[in-house]
CSV table of C-alpha atoms in Angstrom, one decimal:
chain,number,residue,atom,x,y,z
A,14,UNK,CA,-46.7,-18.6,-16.0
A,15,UNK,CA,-45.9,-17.4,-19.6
A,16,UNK,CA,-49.3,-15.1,-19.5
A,17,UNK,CA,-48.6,-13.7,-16.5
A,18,UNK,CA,-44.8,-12.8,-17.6
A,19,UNK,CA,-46.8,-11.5,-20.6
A,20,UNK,CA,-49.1,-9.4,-18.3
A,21,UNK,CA,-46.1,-7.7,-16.5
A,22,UNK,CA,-44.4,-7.3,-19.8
A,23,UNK,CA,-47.5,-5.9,-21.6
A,24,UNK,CA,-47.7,-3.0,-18.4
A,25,UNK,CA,-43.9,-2.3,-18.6
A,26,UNK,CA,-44.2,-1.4,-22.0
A,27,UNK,CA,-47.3,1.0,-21.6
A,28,UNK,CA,-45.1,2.6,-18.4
A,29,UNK,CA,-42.4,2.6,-21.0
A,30,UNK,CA,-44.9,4.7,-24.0
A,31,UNK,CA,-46.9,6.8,-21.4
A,32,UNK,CA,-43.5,8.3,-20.4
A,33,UNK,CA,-42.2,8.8,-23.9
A,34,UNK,CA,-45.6,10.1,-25.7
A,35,UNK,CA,-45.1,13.0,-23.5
A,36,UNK,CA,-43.4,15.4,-25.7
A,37,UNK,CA,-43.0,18.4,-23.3
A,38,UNK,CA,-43.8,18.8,-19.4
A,39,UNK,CA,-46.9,20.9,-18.6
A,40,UNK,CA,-45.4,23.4,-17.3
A,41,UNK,CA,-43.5,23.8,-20.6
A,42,UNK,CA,-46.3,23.3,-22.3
A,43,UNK,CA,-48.0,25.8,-20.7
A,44,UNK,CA,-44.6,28.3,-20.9
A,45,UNK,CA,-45.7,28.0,-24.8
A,46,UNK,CA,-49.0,29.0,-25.0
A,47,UNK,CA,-48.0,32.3,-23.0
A,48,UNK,CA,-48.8,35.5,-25.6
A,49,UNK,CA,-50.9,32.9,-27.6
A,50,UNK,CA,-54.1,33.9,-28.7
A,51,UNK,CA,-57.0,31.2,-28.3
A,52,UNK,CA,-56.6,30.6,-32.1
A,53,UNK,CA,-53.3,29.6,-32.2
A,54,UNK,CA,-53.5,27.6,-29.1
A,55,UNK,CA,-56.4,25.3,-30.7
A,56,UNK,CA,-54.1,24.5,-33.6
A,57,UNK,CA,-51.3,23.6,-31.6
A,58,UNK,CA,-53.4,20.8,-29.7
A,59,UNK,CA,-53.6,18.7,-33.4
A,60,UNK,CA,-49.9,17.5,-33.2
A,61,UNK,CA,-50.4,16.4,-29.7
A,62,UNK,CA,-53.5,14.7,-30.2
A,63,UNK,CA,-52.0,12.9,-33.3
A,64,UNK,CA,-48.7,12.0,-31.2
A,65,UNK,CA,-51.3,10.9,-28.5
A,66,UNK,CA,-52.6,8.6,-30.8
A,67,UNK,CA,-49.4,6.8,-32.2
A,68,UNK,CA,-48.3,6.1,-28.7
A,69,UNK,CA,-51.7,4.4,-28.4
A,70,UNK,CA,-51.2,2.6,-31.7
A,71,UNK,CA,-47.3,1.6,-30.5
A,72,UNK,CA,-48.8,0.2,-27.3
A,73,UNK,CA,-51.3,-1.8,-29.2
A,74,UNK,CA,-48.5,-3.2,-31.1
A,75,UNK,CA,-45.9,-3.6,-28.8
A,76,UNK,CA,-48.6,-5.6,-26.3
A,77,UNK,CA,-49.9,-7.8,-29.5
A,78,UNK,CA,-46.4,-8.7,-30.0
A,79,UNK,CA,-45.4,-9.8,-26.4
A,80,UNK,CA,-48.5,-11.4,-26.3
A,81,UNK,CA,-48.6,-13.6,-29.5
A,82,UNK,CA,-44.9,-14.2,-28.6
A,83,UNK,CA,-45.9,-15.5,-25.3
A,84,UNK,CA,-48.5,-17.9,-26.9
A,85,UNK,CA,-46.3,-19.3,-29.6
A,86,UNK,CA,-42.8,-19.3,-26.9
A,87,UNK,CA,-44.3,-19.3,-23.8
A,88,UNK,CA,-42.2,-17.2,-21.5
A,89,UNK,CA,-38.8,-17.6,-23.9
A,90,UNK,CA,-40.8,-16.5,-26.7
A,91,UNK,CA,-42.3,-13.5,-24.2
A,92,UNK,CA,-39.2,-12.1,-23.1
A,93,UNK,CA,-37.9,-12.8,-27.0
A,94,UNK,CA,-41.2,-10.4,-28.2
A,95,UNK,CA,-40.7,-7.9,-25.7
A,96,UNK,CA,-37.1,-7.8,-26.5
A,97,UNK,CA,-37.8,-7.2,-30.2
A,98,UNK,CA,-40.8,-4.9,-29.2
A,99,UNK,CA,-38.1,-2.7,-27.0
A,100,UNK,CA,-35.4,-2.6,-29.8
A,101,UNK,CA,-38.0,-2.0,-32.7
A,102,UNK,CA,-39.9,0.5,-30.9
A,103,UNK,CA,-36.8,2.6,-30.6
A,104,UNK,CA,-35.7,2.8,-33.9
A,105,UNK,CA,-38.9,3.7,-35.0
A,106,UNK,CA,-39.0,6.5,-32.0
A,107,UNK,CA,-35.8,7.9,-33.3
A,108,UNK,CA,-36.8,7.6,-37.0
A,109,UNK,CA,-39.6,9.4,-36.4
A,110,UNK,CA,-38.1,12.3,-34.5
A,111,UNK,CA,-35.8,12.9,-36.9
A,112,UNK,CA,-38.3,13.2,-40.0
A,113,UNK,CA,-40.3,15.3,-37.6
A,114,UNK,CA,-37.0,17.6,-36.6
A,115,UNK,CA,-36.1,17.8,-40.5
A,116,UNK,CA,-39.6,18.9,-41.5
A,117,UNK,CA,-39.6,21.4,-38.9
A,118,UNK,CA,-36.7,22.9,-40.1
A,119,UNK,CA,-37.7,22.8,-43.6
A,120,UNK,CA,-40.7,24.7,-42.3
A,121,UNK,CA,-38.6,27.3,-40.2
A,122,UNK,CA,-36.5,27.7,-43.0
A,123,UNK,CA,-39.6,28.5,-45.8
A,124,UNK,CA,-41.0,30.3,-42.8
A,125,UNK,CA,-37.4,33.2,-42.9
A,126,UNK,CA,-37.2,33.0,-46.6
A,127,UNK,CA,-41.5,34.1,-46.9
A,128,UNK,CA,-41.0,37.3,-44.4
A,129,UNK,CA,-37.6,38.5,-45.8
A,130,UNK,CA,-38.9,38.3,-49.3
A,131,UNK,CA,-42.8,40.1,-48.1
A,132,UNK,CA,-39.9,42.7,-46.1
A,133,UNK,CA,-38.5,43.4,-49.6
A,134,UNK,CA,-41.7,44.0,-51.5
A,135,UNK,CA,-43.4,46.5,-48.8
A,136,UNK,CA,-39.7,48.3,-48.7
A,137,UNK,CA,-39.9,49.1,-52.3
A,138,UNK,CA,-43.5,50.7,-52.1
A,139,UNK,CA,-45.8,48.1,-52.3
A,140,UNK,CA,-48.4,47.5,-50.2
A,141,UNK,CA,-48.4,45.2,-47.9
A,142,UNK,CA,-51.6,43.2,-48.7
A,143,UNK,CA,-51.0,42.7,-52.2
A,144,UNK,CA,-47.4,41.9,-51.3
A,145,UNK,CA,-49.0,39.2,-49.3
A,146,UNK,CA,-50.4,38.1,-52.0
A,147,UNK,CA,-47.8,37.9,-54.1
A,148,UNK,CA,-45.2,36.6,-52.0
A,149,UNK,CA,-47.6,34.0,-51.2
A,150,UNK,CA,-47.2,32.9,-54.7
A,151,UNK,CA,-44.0,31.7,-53.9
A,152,UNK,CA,-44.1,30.8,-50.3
A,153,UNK,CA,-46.8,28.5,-49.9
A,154,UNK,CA,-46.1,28.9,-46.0
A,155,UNK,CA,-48.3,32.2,-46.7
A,156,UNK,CA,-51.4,31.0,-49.0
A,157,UNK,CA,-53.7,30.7,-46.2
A,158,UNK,CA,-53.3,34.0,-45.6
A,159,UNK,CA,-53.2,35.2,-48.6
A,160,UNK,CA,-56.3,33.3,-49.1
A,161,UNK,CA,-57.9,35.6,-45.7
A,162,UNK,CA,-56.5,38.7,-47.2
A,163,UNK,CA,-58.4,38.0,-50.9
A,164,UNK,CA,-61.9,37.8,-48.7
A,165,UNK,CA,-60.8,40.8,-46.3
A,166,UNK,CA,-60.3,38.7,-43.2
A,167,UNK,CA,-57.9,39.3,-40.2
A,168,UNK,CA,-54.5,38.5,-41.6
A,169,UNK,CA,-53.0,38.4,-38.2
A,170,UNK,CA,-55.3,35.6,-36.8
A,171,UNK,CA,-54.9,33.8,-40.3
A,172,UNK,CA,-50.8,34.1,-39.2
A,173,UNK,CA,-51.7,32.9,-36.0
A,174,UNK,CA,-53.7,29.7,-36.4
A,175,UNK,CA,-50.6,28.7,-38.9
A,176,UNK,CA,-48.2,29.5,-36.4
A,177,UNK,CA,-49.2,26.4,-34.0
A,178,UNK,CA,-47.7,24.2,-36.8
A,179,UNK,CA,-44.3,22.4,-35.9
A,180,UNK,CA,-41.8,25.0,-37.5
A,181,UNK,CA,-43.8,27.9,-38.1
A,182,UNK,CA,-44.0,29.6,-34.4
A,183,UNK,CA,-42.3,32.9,-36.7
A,184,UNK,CA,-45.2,33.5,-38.3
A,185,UNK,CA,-46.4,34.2,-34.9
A,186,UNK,CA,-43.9,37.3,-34.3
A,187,UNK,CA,-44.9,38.2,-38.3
A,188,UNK,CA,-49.0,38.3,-36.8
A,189,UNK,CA,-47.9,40.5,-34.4
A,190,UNK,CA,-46.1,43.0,-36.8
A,191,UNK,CA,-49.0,43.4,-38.7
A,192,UNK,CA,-51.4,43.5,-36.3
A,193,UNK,CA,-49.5,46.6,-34.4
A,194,UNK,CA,-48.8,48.4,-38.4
A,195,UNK,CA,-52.6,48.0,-38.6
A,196,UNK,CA,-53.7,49.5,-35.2
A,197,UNK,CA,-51.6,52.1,-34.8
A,198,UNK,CA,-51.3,53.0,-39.0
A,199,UNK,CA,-47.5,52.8,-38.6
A,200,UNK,CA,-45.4,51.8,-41.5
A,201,UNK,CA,-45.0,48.3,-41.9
A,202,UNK,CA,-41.7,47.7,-43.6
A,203,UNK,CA,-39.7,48.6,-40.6
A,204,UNK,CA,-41.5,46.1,-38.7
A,205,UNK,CA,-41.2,43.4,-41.0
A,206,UNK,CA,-37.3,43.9,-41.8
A,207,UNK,CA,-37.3,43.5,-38.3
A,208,UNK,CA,-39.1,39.9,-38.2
A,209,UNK,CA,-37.1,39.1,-41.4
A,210,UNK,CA,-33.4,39.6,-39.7
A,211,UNK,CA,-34.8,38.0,-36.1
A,212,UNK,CA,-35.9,35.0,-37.9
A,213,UNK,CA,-32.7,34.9,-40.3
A,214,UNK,CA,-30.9,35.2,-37.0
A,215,UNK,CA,-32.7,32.4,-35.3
A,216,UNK,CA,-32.0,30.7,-38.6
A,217,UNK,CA,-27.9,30.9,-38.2
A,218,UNK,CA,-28.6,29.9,-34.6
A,219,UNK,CA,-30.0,26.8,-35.2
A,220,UNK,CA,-27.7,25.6,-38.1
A,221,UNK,CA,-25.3,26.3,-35.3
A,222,UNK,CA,-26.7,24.2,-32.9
A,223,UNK,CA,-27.2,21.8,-34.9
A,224,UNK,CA,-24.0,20.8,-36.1
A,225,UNK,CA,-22.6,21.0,-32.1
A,226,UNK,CA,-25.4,18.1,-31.3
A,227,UNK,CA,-24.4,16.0,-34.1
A,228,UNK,CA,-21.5,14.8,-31.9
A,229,UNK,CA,-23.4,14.0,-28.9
A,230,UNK,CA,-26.5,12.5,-30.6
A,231,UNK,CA,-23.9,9.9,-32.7
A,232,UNK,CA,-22.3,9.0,-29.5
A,233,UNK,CA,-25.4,7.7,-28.2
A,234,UNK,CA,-25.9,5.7,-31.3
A,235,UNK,CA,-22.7,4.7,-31.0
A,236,UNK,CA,-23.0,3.3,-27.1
A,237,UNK,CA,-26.2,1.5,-27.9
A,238,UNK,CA,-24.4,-0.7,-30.8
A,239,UNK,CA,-21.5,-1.9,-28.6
A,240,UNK,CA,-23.1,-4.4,-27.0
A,241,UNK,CA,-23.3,-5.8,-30.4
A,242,UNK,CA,-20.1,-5.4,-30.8
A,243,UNK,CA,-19.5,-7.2,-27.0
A,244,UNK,CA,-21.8,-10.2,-28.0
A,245,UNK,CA,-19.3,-10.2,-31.0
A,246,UNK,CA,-16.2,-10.6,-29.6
A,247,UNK,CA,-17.6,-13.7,-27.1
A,248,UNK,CA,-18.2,-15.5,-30.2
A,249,UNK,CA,-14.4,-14.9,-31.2
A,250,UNK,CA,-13.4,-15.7,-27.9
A,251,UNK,CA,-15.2,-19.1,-28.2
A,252,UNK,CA,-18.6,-18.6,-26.3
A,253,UNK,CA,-22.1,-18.8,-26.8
A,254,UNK,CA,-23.6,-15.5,-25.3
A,255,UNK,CA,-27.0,-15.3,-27.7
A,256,UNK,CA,-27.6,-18.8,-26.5
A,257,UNK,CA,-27.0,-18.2,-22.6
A,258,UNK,CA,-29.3,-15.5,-23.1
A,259,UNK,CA,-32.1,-16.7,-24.3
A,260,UNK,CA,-31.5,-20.1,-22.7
A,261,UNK,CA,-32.4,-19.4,-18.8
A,262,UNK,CA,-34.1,-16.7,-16.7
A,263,UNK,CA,-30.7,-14.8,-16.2
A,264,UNK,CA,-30.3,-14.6,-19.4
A,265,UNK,CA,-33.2,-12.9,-20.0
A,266,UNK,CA,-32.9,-10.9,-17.1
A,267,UNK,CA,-29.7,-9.4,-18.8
A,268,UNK,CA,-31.2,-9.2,-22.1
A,269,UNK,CA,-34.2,-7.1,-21.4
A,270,UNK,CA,-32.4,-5.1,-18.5
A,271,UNK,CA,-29.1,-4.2,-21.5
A,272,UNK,CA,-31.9,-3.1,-24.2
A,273,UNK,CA,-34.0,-1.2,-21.5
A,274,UNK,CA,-30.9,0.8,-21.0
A,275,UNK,CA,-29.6,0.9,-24.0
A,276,UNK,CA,-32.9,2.2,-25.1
A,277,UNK,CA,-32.8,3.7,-22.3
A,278,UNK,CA,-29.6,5.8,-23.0
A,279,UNK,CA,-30.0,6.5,-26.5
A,280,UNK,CA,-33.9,8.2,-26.2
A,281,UNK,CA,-32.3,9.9,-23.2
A,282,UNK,CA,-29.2,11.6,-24.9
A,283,UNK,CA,-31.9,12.6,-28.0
A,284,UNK,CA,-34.7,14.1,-25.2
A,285,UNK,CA,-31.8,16.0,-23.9
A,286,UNK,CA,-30.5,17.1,-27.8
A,287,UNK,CA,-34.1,18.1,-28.7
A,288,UNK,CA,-34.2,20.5,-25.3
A,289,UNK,CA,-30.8,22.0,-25.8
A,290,UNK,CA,-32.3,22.5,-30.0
A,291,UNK,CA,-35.1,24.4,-28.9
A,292,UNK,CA,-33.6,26.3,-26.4
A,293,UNK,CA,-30.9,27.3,-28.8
């Protein structure tokens, strides 16, 4: 009995990480890659391959967990693993979206700062591939660049490949500024002032946003921890509840159902955060 409850538990977790390794639907995935050269749509696919692979590695874990909990418990020490497995694996999910959110914005930031300061140094007369350069002194976001310009490559590809990187999709609308200065021999510095006040823009935006989610993202945090805070007060009131529920089969019926929605809930409410970031 215990390795069969360990089989079902094993395939409700991989339903559970199939459904959250998907970062994005296709369709939106394919809304991206519209205006993206082949270039930039190749370096895009690296993230997903690597979050591809974490899900696979979370899967591994979560199933050797249930599994090894299953032989040492039987089915108490199954549902016990799985329960663990459930509650871990969403902390680390959150963890990691949030070091992923804060390096993207990090990146978006540098990302402004680079094409305002290269905007300055063309407006004052220099020009523009040796302000590349220089700029790319002090933006690293712009040494591989810098690094095609120095050997007389296409800067605008060079832009492009970078672009697909988590935070740097503005390098994408500084490719195309450059690549429409050096086709038609227009000057450049309009152009880039242009990408440098869009992306400060976007910038303002997002700090904006960002501080409206903060509400909705703590509530969710909030609602997952009171059934802490339930379990709590039935040890004030003179019960047992952690013993009833890992004691008999409706007890851990409630326990994994209240963590799969509290999971549930709190992934949810951060899906729904991270859509209303991007689209902001």
């Amino acid at each position: 009995m215990s390795a069969g409850l360990a089989a079902v538990l094993t395939v409700v977790l991989a339903a559970l990480t199939a459904a959250l390794a998907v970062p994005r639907s296709a369709a939106a995935r394919s809304r991206a890659r519209l205006g993206r050269s082949p270039t930039t749509t190749t370096a895009s696919t690296g993230p997903l391959r690597r979050r591809r692979g974490a899900a696979v590695l979370a899967l591994a874990s979560g199933s050797a967990v249930v599994v090894a909990s299953a032989a040492v418990g039987g089915v108490r020490g199954a549902v016990l693993g799985t329960a663990v497995t459930i509650a871990g694996g969403t902390v680390v999910r959150i963890v990691v979206l949030h070091a992923r959110d804060r390096a993207a914005r990090r990146a978006q930031t540098e990302v402004a700062r680079a094409c305002g300061v290269l905007a300055s140094y063309v407006r004052v007369g220099q020009v523009p591939a040796d302000a590349l350069v220089l700029v790319a002194a002090d933006c690293p976001v712009l040494a591989e660049a810098a690094a095609v310009q120095r050997i007389g490559g296409d800067v605008p590809d060079a832009l492009r490949a970078h672009a697909g990187r988590p935070g740097h999709g503005g390098l994408l609308d500084l490719a195309r500024a450059w690549q429409v200065s050096s086709s038609t021999g227009a000057p450049m510095a309009p152009a880039l002032e242009e990408v440098a006040s869009g992306l400060a823009s976007d910038e303002s935006l997002r700090s904006v946003v960002s501080a409206e989610l903060a509400a909705p993202r703590s509530t969710g945090k909030v609602m997952a921890v009171l059934p802490l805070v339930g379990i709590a007060l039935g040890y004030l009131l003179g019960g047992r509840p952690l013993e009833w529920l890992v004691a008999a089969p409706v007890g851990w019926a409630c326990l994994l159902v209240g963590l799969l929605l509290a999971a549930g809930g709190v992934l949810w409410i951060e899906r729904l955060a991270r859509a209303a970031a991007a689209g902001g």
